[in-house]
Coordinates of C-alpha atoms in Angstrom, one line a residue:
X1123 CA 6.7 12.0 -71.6
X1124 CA 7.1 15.2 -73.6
X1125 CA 5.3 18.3 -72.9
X1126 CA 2.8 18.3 -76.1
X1127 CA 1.9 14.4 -74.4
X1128 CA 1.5 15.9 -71.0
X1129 CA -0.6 18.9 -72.7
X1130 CA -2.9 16.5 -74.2
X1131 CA -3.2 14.3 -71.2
X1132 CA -6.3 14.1 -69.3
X1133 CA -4.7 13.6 -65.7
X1134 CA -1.3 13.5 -66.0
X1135 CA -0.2 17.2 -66.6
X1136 CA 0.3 19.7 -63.5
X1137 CA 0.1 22.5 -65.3
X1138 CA 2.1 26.0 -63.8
X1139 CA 2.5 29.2 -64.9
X1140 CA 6.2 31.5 -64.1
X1141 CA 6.1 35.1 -64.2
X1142 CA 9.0 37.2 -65.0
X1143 CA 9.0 41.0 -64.1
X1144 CA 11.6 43.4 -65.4
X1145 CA 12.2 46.5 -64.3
X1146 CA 15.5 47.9 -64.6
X1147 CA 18.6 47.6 -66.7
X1148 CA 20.4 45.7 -64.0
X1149 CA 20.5 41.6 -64.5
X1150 CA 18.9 41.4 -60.6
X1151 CA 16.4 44.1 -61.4
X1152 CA 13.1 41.1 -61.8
X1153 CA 10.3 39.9 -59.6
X1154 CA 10.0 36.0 -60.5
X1155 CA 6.7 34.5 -59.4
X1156 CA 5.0 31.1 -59.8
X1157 CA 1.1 30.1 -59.1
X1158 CA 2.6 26.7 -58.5
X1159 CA 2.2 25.3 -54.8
X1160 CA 6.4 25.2 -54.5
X1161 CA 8.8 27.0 -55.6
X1162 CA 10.1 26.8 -59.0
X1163 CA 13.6 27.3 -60.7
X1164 CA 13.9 27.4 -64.6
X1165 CA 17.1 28.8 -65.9
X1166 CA 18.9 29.4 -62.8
X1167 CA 16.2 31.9 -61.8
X1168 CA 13.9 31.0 -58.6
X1169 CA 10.5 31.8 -58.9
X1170 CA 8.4 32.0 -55.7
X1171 CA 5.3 30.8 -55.0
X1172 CA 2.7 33.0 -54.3
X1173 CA -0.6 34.1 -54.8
X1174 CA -1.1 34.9 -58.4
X1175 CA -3.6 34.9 -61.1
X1176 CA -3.9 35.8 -64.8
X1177 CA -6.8 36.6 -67.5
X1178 CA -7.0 34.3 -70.3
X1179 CA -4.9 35.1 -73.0
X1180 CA -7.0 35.7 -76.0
X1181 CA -6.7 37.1 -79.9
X1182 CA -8.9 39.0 -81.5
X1183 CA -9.1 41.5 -84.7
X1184 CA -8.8 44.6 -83.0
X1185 CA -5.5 44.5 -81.6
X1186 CA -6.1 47.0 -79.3
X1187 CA -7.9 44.6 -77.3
X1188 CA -5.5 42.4 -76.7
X1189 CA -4.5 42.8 -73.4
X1190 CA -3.6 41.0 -70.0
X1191 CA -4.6 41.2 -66.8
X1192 CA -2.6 40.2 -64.0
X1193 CA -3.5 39.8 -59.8
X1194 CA -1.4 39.6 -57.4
X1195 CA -1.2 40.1 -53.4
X1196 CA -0.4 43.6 -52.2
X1197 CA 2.3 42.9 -49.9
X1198 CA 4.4 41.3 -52.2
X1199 CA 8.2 43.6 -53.5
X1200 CA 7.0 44.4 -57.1
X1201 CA 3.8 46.4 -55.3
X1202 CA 6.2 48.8 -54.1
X1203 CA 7.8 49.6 -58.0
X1204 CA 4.4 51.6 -58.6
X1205 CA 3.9 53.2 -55.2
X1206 CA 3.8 57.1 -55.5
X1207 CA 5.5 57.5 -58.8
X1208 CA 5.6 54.9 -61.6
X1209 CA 9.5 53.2 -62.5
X1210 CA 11.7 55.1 -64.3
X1211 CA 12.3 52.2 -66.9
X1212 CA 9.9 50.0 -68.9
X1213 CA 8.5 47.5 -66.7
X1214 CA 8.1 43.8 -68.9
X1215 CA 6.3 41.1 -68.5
X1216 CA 6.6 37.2 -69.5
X1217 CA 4.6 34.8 -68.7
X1218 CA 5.9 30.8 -69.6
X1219 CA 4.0 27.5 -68.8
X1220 CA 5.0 23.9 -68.3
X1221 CA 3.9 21.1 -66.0
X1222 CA 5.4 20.6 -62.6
X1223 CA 5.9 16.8 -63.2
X1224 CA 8.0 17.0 -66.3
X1225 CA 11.6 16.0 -66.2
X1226 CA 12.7 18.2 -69.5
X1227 CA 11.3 21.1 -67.6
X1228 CA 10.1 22.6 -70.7
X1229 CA 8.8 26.2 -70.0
X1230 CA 7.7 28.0 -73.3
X1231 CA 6.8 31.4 -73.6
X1232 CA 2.8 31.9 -73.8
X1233 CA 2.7 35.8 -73.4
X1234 CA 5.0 38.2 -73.5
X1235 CA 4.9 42.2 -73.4
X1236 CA 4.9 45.0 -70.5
X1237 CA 3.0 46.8 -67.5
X1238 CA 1.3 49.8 -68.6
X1239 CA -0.2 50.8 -65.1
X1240 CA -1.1 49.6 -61.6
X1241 CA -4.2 49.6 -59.7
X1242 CA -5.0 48.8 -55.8
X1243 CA -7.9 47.0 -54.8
X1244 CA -6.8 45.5 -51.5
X1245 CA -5.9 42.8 -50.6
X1246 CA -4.5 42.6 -54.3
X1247 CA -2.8 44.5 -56.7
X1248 CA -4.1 44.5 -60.5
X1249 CA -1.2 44.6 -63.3
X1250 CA -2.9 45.5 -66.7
X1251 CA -0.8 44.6 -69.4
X1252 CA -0.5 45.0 -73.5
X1253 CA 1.2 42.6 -75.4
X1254 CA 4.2 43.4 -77.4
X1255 CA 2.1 42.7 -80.5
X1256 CA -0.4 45.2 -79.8
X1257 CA 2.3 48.1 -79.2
X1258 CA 4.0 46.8 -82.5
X1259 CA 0.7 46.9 -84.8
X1260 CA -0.7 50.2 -83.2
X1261 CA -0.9 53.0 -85.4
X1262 CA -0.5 56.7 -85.3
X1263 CA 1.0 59.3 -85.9
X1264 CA 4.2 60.5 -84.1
X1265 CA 4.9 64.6 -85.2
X1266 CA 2.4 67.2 -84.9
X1267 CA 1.9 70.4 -86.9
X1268 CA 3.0 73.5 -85.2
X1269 CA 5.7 76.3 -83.6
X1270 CA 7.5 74.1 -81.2
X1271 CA 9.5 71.2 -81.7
X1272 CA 7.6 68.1 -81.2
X1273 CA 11.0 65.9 -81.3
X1274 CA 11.8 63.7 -77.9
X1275 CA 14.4 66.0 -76.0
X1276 CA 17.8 63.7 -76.5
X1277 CA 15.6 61.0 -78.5
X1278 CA 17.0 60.3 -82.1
X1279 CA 15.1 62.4 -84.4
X1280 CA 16.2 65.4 -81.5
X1281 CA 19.7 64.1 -81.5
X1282 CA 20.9 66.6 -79.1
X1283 CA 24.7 66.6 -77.3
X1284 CA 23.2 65.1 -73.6
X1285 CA 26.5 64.4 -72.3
X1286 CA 27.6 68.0 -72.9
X1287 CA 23.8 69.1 -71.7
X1288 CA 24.7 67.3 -68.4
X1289 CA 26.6 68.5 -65.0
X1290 CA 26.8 66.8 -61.7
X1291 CA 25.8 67.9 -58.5
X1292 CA 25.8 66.9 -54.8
X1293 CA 21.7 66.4 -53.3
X1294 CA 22.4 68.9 -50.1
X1295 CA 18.5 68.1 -48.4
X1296 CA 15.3 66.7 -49.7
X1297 CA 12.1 67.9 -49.1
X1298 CA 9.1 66.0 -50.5
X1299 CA 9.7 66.4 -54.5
X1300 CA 12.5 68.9 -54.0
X1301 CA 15.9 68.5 -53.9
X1302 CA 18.7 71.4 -52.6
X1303 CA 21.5 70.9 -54.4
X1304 CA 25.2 72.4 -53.5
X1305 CA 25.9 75.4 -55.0
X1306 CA 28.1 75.9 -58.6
X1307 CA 26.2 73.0 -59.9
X1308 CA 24.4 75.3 -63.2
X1309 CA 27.5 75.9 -65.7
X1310 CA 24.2 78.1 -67.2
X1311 CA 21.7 80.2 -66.2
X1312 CA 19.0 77.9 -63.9
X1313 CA 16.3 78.8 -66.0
X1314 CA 17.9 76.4 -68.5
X1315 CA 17.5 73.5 -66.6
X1316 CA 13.5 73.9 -66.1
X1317 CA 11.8 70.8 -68.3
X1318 CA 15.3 68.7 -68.3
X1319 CA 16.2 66.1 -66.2
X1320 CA 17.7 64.7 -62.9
X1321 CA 19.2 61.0 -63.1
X1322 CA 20.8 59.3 -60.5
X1323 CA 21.5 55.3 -59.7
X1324 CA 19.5 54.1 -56.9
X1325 CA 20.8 51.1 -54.3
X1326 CA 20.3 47.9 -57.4
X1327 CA 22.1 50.0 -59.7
X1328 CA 19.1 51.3 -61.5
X1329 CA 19.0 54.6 -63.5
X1330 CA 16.1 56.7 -62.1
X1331 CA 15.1 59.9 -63.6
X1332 CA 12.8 62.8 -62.8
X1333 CA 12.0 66.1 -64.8
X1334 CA 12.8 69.6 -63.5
X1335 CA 9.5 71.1 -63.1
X1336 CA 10.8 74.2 -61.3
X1337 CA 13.8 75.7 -59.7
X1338 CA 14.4 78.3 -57.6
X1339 CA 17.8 79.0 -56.1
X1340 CA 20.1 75.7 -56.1
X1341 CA 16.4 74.1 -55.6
X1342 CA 14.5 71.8 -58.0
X1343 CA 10.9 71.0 -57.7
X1344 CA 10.4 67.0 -59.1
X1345 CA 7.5 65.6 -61.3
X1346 CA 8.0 62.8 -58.3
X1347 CA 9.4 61.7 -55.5
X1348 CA 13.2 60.8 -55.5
X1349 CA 13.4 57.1 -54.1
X1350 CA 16.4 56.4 -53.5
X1351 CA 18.0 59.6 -52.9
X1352 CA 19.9 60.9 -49.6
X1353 CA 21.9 63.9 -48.8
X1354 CA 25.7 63.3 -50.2
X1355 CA 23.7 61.7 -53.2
X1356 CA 25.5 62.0 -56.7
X1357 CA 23.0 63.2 -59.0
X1358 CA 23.4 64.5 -63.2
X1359 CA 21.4 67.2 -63.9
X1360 CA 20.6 67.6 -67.4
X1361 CA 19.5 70.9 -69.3
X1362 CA 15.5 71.2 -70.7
X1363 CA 14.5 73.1 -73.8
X1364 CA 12.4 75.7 -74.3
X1365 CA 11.0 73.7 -77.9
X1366 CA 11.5 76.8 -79.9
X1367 CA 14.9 77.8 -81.9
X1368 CA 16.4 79.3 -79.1
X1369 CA 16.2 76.9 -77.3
X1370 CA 17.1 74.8 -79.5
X1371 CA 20.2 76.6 -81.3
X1372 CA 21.5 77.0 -77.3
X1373 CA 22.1 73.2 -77.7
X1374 CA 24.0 74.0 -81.0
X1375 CA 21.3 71.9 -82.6
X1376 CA 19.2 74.0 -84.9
X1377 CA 19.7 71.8 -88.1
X1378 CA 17.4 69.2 -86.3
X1379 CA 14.7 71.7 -85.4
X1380 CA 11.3 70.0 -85.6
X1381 CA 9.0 72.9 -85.4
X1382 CA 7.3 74.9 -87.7
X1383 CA 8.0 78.2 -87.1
X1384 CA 6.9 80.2 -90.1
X1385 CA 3.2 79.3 -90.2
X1386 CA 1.0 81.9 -90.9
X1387 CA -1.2 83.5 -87.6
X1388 CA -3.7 84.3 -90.4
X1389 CA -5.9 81.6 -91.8
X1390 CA -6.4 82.2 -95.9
X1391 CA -9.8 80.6 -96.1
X1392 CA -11.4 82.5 -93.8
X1393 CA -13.4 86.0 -94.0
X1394 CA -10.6 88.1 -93.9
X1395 CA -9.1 89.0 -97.3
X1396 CA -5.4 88.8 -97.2
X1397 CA -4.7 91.6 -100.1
X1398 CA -7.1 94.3 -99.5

């Protein structure tokens, strides 16, 4: 029996849904998870059974609506991704659906996007999700009008050198969100490094990342806790930018400026007159 046949079957379809979490770049960087009463494997990936519950997938006009919501129990690994600082990478979701009792083992995809946030109501941890539709259609617009560069540092329309923005370092002690660092890692003034970044690859061979959000000495205040982190750590520390043209012509990258730097500091509609 095929699975439209089972679909449209009164009693014999044993409908299951598999849930596949990414969260990192490595291939065994997923959380597989099945509301079925066994275990389930579909395309050499096991999916465990747990306790696990979805909203109804629905589609309406207003794209921005279209969201999911997914339940799960606290204790379960992929609670831990979103505990004290959220992942470094984009966390997906996709959600396939087949029957239990059919040989073909036909799973098709029904929804497929990523996590935007977390939320802890115990005993069970609430996923809310958009679709990858929804971030597709959404408009709105990217640049804004003003002095300082509005471009992504190292993002494509920024286009900066990171490799030669970057210098490795050895993590001395940790300290909450700081990190001590041993000594001669700053090829340039530390003040440089204040809004870059630290990257490092935790114990699956994920790339984390943090910003610098201050630095005094060899050390550097986080925007988060460094999982995965111990002394002897291996980290790249990558320079910020001040979003003005100094900044940006220290990165040899003035060409791709993105500010706006000679807008008048005197509106000409208002009371003043500009020529007497």
């Amino acid at each position: 029996m095929s699975l439209n046949a089972r679909e449209n079957s009164r009693s014999k379809g044993t409908p299951c849904n598999l849930f596949l979490i990414r969260y990192g770049e490595s291939t065994s960087s997923f959380y597989a998870y099945t509301d079925a009463p066994y275990d389930v494997t579909h395309e050499g990936r096991l999916y465990r059974s747990v306790a696990v519950t979805r909203g109804a997938i629905v589609v309406k006009g207003n794209m921005d609506k279209a969201a999911m919501e997914v339940r799960l129990s606290l204790k379960l690994d992929v609670a831990d991704l979103f505990l004290a600082y959220p992942p470094s990478q984009e966390v997906s979701l996709t959600i396939f659906q087949g029957h239990l009792n059919d040989p073909d083992a036909q799973f098709l995809t029904i929804w497929a996007g990523r996590i935007l946030s977390a939320k802890r109501e115990t005993p069970e941890l609430i996923l809310n999700c958009e679709s990858a539709r929804t971030s597709m259609k959404r408009f709105g617009l990217r640049r804004h009008y003003g002095y300082g560069c509005s471009h992504k540092l190292y993002g494509p329309w920024c286009n900066a050198n990171k490799t030669a923005a970057s210098s490795s370092a050895v993590v001395s002690s940790i300290s909450g969100h700081r990190i001590t660092l041993v000594g001669g890692w700053n090829p340039r003034p530390v003040s440089d490094y204040v809004g870059g970044m630290v990257e490092w690859m935790n114990a699956a061979g994920d790339r984390e990342v943090r910003s610098i959000v201050r630095i005094i000495g060899d050390t550097l205040t986080l925007s988060g806790a460094p999982k995965g982190i111990e002394t002897g750590t291996v980290v790249t520390v990558i320079r910020g930018c001040t979003r003005d043209e100094a900044g940006c012509n220290s990165h040899n990258n003035i060409h791709n400026f993105g500010g706006c730097p000679f807008i008048p500091t005197k509106n000409p509609v208002s009371r003043s007159n500009l020529f007497y």
